[in-house]
Amino acid sequence: NHRRMDDREFFLMTQCKHFVISNSSFSWWAAWLGGFSNKKVFMPGRWSSDTFLTTDDSHLTVSGWKVASDIDWFKAISIAEK
């Protein structure tokens, strides 16, 4: 059952200490609900390439989360691993 797999994967994601998330609500919510107080969250700077959608994605940024540009991703992963 795909729904059951999604539920398990989501739960497991919320148990992570740090997050490097994609531009998806699934990963955003998992990071937001993650219970570790010292978690590090890295998120993309742009969430949509659709020109009809807003380019102001600031409402998706949570205090303390880092916005990673395209060249920062490898740096973000290495920081999260520490």
CSV table of N, CA, C and O in Angstrom, one decimal:
chain,number,residue,atom,x,y,z
A,1,ASN,N,0.8,-1.2,0.0
A,1,ASN,CA,0.0,0.0,0.0
A,1,ASN,C,0.9,1.2,0.0
A,1,ASN,O,1.7,1.4,0.9
A,2,HIS,N,0.7,2.1,-1.0
A,2,HIS,CA,1.6,3.3,-1.1
A,2,HIS,C,1.4,4.3,0.0
A,2,HIS,O,2.3,4.9,0.4
A,3,ARG,N,0.2,4.4,0.5
A,3,ARG,CA,-0.1,5.3,1.6
A,3,ARG,C,0.6,4.9,2.8
A,3,ARG,O,1.2,5.8,3.5
A,4,ARG,N,0.7,3.6,3.1
A,4,ARG,CA,1.4,3.2,4.3
A,4,ARG,C,2.9,3.4,4.1
A,4,ARG,O,3.6,3.8,5.1
A,5,MET,N,3.5,3.2,2.9
A,5,MET,CA,4.9,3.5,2.7
A,5,MET,C,5.2,5.0,2.9
A,5,MET,O,6.2,5.4,3.5
A,6,ASP,N,4.3,5.8,2.4
A,6,ASP,CA,4.5,7.3,2.5
A,6,ASP,C,4.5,7.7,4.0
A,6,ASP,O,5.3,8.5,4.4
A,7,ASP,N,3.6,7.1,4.7
A,7,ASP,CA,3.5,7.4,6.2
A,7,ASP,C,4.8,7.0,6.9
A,7,ASP,O,5.3,7.7,7.7
A,8,ARG,N,5.3,5.8,6.6
A,8,ARG,CA,6.5,5.3,7.2
A,8,ARG,C,7.7,6.2,6.8
A,8,ARG,O,8.5,6.6,7.7
A,9,GLU,N,7.8,6.5,5.5
A,9,GLU,CA,8.9,7.4,5.1
A,9,GLU,C,8.8,8.7,5.7
A,9,GLU,O,9.9,9.3,6.2
A,10,PHE,N,7.7,9.3,5.8
A,10,PHE,CA,7.5,10.6,6.5
A,10,PHE,C,7.9,10.6,7.9
A,10,PHE,O,8.7,11.4,8.4
A,11,PHE,N,7.5,9.5,8.6
A,11,PHE,CA,7.8,9.4,10.0
A,11,PHE,C,9.4,9.3,10.2
A,11,PHE,O,10.0,10.0,11.0
A,12,LEU,N,10.0,8.5,9.4
A,12,LEU,CA,11.4,8.3,9.4
A,12,LEU,C,12.1,9.6,9.2
A,12,LEU,O,13.1,9.9,9.8
A,13,MET,N,11.6,10.4,8.2
A,13,MET,CA,12.3,11.7,7.9
A,13,MET,C,12.2,12.6,9.1
A,13,MET,O,13.1,13.4,9.3
A,14,THR,N,11.1,12.6,9.8
A,14,THR,CA,11.0,13.5,11.0
A,14,THR,C,11.9,13.1,12.1
A,14,THR,O,12.2,14.0,13.0
A,15,GLN,N,12.5,11.9,12.1
A,15,GLN,CA,13.4,11.5,13.1
A,15,GLN,C,14.9,11.9,12.8
A,15,GLN,O,15.7,11.6,13.6
A,16,CYS,N,15.1,12.5,11.7
A,16,CYS,CA,16.5,12.9,11.3
A,16,CYS,C,17.0,14.1,12.2
A,16,CYS,O,16.2,14.9,12.7
A,17,LYS,N,18.3,14.1,12.4
A,17,LYS,CA,18.8,15.2,13.2
A,17,LYS,C,19.0,16.5,12.3
A,17,LYS,O,19.0,17.6,12.8
A,18,HIS,N,19.3,16.3,11.0
A,18,HIS,CA,19.5,17.4,10.1
A,18,HIS,C,18.8,17.1,8.8
A,18,HIS,O,18.5,15.9,8.5
A,19,PHE,N,18.6,18.2,8.0
A,19,PHE,CA,17.8,18.0,6.8
A,19,PHE,C,18.4,18.8,5.7
A,19,PHE,O,18.8,20.0,5.8
A,20,VAL,N,18.5,18.2,4.5
A,20,VAL,CA,18.8,18.9,3.3
A,20,VAL,C,17.6,18.5,2.4
A,20,VAL,O,17.4,17.4,1.9
A,21,ILE,N,16.7,19.5,2.3
A,21,ILE,CA,15.4,19.2,1.7
A,21,ILE,C,15.3,19.7,0.3
A,21,ILE,O,16.0,20.6,-0.1
A,22,SER,N,14.4,19.1,-0.4
A,22,SER,CA,14.1,19.5,-1.8
A,22,SER,C,13.0,20.5,-1.8
A,22,SER,O,12.4,20.8,-0.7
A,23,ASN,N,12.6,21.0,-2.9
A,23,ASN,CA,11.5,21.9,-3.0
A,23,ASN,C,10.1,21.1,-3.1
A,23,ASN,O,9.4,21.2,-4.1
A,24,SER,N,9.8,20.5,-2.0
A,24,SER,CA,8.6,19.7,-1.9
A,24,SER,C,8.0,19.9,-0.5
A,24,SER,O,8.7,20.1,0.5
A,25,SER,N,6.7,19.9,-0.4
A,25,SER,CA,6.0,20.1,0.9
A,25,SER,C,6.2,18.9,1.7
A,25,SER,O,6.3,19.0,3.0
A,26,PHE,N,6.4,17.7,1.2
A,26,PHE,CA,6.7,16.5,1.9
A,26,PHE,C,8.0,16.7,2.8
A,26,PHE,O,8.0,16.5,4.0
A,27,SER,N,9.0,17.1,2.1
A,27,SER,CA,10.3,17.3,2.9
A,27,SER,C,10.3,18.5,3.8
A,27,SER,O,10.9,18.5,4.8
A,28,TRP,N,9.6,19.6,3.3
A,28,TRP,CA,9.5,20.8,4.2
A,28,TRP,C,8.8,20.4,5.5
A,28,TRP,O,9.3,20.8,6.5
A,29,TRP,N,7.7,19.7,5.4
A,29,TRP,CA,6.9,19.4,6.6
A,29,TRP,C,7.7,18.4,7.5
A,29,TRP,O,7.7,18.5,8.7
A,30,ALA,N,8.4,17.5,6.9
A,30,ALA,CA,9.2,16.6,7.7
A,30,ALA,C,10.3,17.3,8.5
A,30,ALA,O,10.5,17.1,9.7
A,31,ALA,N,10.9,18.3,7.8
A,31,ALA,CA,12.0,19.1,8.5
A,31,ALA,C,11.3,20.0,9.6
A,31,ALA,O,11.9,20.1,10.7
A,32,TRP,N,10.2,20.6,9.3
A,32,TRP,CA,9.5,21.4,10.3
A,32,TRP,C,9.1,20.6,11.5
A,32,TRP,O,9.2,21.1,12.6
A,33,LEU,N,8.6,19.4,11.3
A,33,LEU,CA,8.1,18.6,12.4
A,33,LEU,C,9.3,17.8,13.1
A,33,LEU,O,9.0,17.2,14.1
A,34,GLY,N,10.5,17.8,12.5
A,34,GLY,CA,11.6,17.1,13.1
A,34,GLY,C,11.8,17.7,14.5
A,34,GLY,O,11.8,18.9,14.8
A,35,GLY,N,12.0,16.7,15.5
A,35,GLY,CA,12.0,17.1,16.9
A,35,GLY,C,13.3,17.6,17.5
A,35,GLY,O,13.3,18.0,18.7
A,36,PHE,N,14.4,17.5,16.8
A,36,PHE,CA,15.7,17.9,17.4
A,36,PHE,C,15.8,19.4,17.5
A,36,PHE,O,15.7,20.1,16.5
A,37,SER,N,16.1,19.9,18.6
A,37,SER,CA,16.1,21.4,18.8
A,37,SER,C,17.3,22.0,18.1
A,37,SER,O,17.3,23.2,17.7
A,38,ASN,N,18.4,21.3,17.9
A,38,ASN,CA,19.6,21.8,17.3
A,38,ASN,C,19.7,21.4,15.8
A,38,ASN,O,20.8,21.4,15.3
A,39,LYS,N,18.6,21.1,15.2
A,39,LYS,CA,18.7,20.6,13.8
A,39,LYS,C,19.2,21.7,12.9
A,39,LYS,O,19.0,22.8,13.1
A,40,LYS,N,19.8,21.2,11.8
A,40,LYS,CA,20.2,22.1,10.7
A,40,LYS,C,19.4,21.8,9.5
A,40,LYS,O,19.2,20.6,9.2
A,41,VAL,N,18.8,22.8,8.9
A,41,VAL,CA,17.9,22.6,7.8
A,41,VAL,C,18.5,23.4,6.6
A,41,VAL,O,18.6,24.6,6.8
A,42,PHE,N,18.7,22.8,5.5
A,42,PHE,CA,19.1,23.5,4.3
A,42,PHE,C,18.0,23.3,3.3
A,42,PHE,O,17.6,22.2,3.0
A,43,MET,N,17.6,24.4,2.7
A,43,MET,CA,16.5,24.4,1.7
A,43,MET,C,16.9,25.1,0.5
A,43,MET,O,17.8,26.0,0.5
A,44,PRO,N,16.3,24.8,-0.7
A,44,PRO,CA,16.6,25.6,-1.9
A,44,PRO,C,16.1,27.0,-1.8
A,44,PRO,O,15.2,27.3,-1.1
A,45,GLY,N,16.8,27.9,-2.5
A,45,GLY,CA,16.5,29.3,-2.5
A,45,GLY,C,15.2,29.6,-3.4
A,45,GLY,O,14.5,30.5,-3.2
A,46,ARG,N,15.0,28.7,-4.4
A,46,ARG,CA,13.8,28.9,-5.3
A,46,ARG,C,13.0,27.7,-5.3
A,46,ARG,O,13.6,26.6,-5.5
A,47,TRP,N,11.7,27.8,-5.1
A,47,TRP,CA,10.9,26.6,-5.1
A,47,TRP,C,10.1,26.3,-6.3
A,47,TRP,O,9.5,25.3,-6.5
A,48,SER,N,10.1,27.3,-7.2
A,48,SER,CA,9.3,27.1,-8.4
A,48,SER,C,10.0,27.7,-9.6
A,48,SER,O,10.6,28.8,-9.5
A,49,SER,N,10.0,27.0,-10.7
A,49,SER,CA,10.5,27.6,-12.0
A,49,SER,C,9.4,28.1,-12.8
A,49,SER,O,9.6,28.7,-13.9
A,50,ASP,N,8.2,28.0,-12.4
A,50,ASP,CA,7.0,28.4,-13.1
A,50,ASP,C,6.9,29.9,-13.0
A,50,ASP,O,6.8,30.5,-12.0
A,51,THR,N,6.9,30.6,-14.2
A,51,THR,CA,6.9,32.1,-14.2
A,51,THR,C,5.6,32.6,-13.8
A,51,THR,O,5.5,33.8,-13.4
A,52,PHE,N,4.5,31.8,-13.7
A,52,PHE,CA,3.2,32.3,-13.3
A,52,PHE,C,3.1,32.3,-11.8
A,52,PHE,O,2.2,32.9,-11.2
A,53,LEU,N,4.0,31.6,-11.1
A,53,LEU,CA,4.0,31.6,-9.6
A,53,LEU,C,4.9,32.7,-9.1
A,53,LEU,O,5.8,33.1,-9.8
A,54,THR,N,4.7,33.1,-7.9
A,54,THR,CA,5.5,34.1,-7.3
A,54,THR,C,7.0,33.7,-7.1
A,54,THR,O,7.2,32.5,-6.9
A,55,THR,N,7.9,34.6,-7.3
A,55,THR,CA,9.3,34.2,-7.1
A,55,THR,C,9.7,34.6,-5.7
A,55,THR,O,10.8,34.3,-5.3
A,56,ASP,N,8.8,35.1,-4.9
A,56,ASP,CA,9.1,35.4,-3.5
A,56,ASP,C,8.7,34.2,-2.6
A,56,ASP,O,7.6,34.0,-2.3
A,57,ASP,N,9.7,33.4,-2.3
A,57,ASP,CA,9.4,32.2,-1.5
A,57,ASP,C,9.8,32.4,-0.1
A,57,ASP,O,9.9,31.4,0.7
A,58,SER,N,9.9,33.6,0.4
A,58,SER,CA,10.3,33.9,1.8
A,58,SER,C,9.4,33.3,2.8
A,58,SER,O,9.8,33.1,3.9
A,59,HIS,N,8.1,33.2,2.4
A,59,HIS,CA,7.1,32.6,3.4
A,59,HIS,C,7.4,31.2,3.7
A,59,HIS,O,6.9,30.6,4.7
A,60,LEU,N,8.3,30.5,3.0
A,60,LEU,CA,8.6,29.1,3.2
A,60,LEU,C,9.9,29.0,4.1
A,60,LEU,O,10.2,27.9,4.6
A,61,THR,N,10.5,30.1,4.4
A,61,THR,CA,11.8,30.0,5.2
A,61,THR,C,11.4,30.2,6.7
A,61,THR,O,10.7,31.0,7.1
A,62,VAL,N,12.0,29.2,7.4
A,62,VAL,CA,11.7,29.2,8.9
A,62,VAL,C,13.0,29.8,9.5
A,62,VAL,O,14.1,29.6,9.1
A,63,SER,N,12.8,30.5,10.6
A,63,SER,CA,13.9,31.1,11.3
A,63,SER,C,15.0,30.1,11.7
A,63,SER,O,14.6,29.0,12.2
A,64,GLY,N,16.2,30.3,11.3
A,64,GLY,CA,17.3,29.4,11.6
A,64,GLY,C,17.6,28.4,10.4
A,64,GLY,O,18.7,27.8,10.4
A,65,TRP,N,16.7,28.3,9.5
A,65,TRP,CA,16.9,27.4,8.3
A,65,TRP,C,17.8,28.2,7.4
A,65,TRP,O,17.8,29.4,7.2
A,66,LYS,N,18.7,27.5,6.7
A,66,LYS,CA,19.6,28.0,5.8
A,66,LYS,C,19.1,27.8,4.3
A,66,LYS,O,18.7,26.7,4.0
A,67,VAL,N,19.2,28.9,3.6
A,67,VAL,CA,18.8,28.8,2.1
A,67,VAL,C,20.1,28.6,1.4
A,67,VAL,O,21.0,29.4,1.4
A,68,ALA,N,20.1,27.5,0.6
A,68,ALA,CA,21.3,27.1,-0.1
A,68,ALA,C,21.1,27.4,-1.6
A,68,ALA,O,20.1,27.1,-2.2
A,69,SER,N,22.1,28.1,-2.2
A,69,SER,CA,22.1,28.3,-3.6
A,69,SER,C,22.6,27.0,-4.3
A,69,SER,O,23.0,26.1,-3.6
A,70,ASP,N,22.6,27.0,-5.6
A,70,ASP,CA,23.0,25.8,-6.3
A,70,ASP,C,24.4,25.4,-6.0
A,70,ASP,O,24.7,24.2,-5.9
A,71,ILE,N,25.3,26.3,-5.8
A,71,ILE,CA,26.7,25.9,-5.5
A,71,ILE,C,27.0,25.6,-4.0
A,71,ILE,O,28.0,25.1,-3.7
A,72,ASP,N,26.0,25.9,-3.2
A,72,ASP,CA,26.2,25.6,-1.8
A,72,ASP,C,25.7,24.2,-1.4
A,72,ASP,O,25.9,23.8,-0.2
A,73,TRP,N,25.1,23.4,-2.2
A,73,TRP,CA,24.6,22.1,-1.8
A,73,TRP,C,25.6,21.2,-1.3
A,73,TRP,O,25.3,20.5,-0.3
A,74,PHE,N,26.7,21.1,-1.9
A,74,PHE,CA,27.7,20.1,-1.4
A,74,PHE,C,28.3,20.6,0.0
A,74,PHE,O,28.5,19.8,0.9
A,75,LYS,N,28.4,21.9,0.1
A,75,LYS,CA,28.8,22.5,1.4
A,75,LYS,C,27.7,22.2,2.5
A,75,LYS,O,28.0,21.8,3.6
A,76,ALA,N,26.4,22.4,2.1
A,76,ALA,CA,25.3,22.1,3.0
A,76,ALA,C,25.3,20.7,3.5
A,76,ALA,O,25.2,20.4,4.7
A,77,ILE,N,25.6,19.7,2.6
A,77,ILE,CA,25.6,18.3,3.0
A,77,ILE,C,26.7,18.0,3.9
A,77,ILE,O,26.6,17.3,4.9
A,78,SER,N,27.9,18.6,3.6
A,78,SER,CA,29.1,18.3,4.5
A,78,SER,C,28.9,18.9,5.9
A,78,SER,O,29.3,18.4,6.9
A,79,ILE,N,28.2,20.1,6.0
A,79,ILE,CA,27.9,20.7,7.3
A,79,ILE,C,26.9,19.9,8.0
A,79,ILE,O,27.1,19.6,9.3
A,80,ALA,N,25.9,19.4,7.4
A,80,ALA,CA,24.9,18.6,8.0
A,80,ALA,C,25.4,17.3,8.6
A,80,ALA,O,24.9,16.7,9.5
A,81,GLU,N,26.4,16.7,7.9
A,81,GLU,CA,27.0,15.5,8.3
A,81,GLU,C,27.9,15.6,9.6
A,81,GLU,O,28.2,14.6,10.2
A,82,LYS,N,28.2,16.8,10.0
A,82,LYS,CA,29.1,17.0,11.2
A,82,LYS,C,28.3,16.9,12.4
A,82,LYS,O,27.1,17.1,12.5
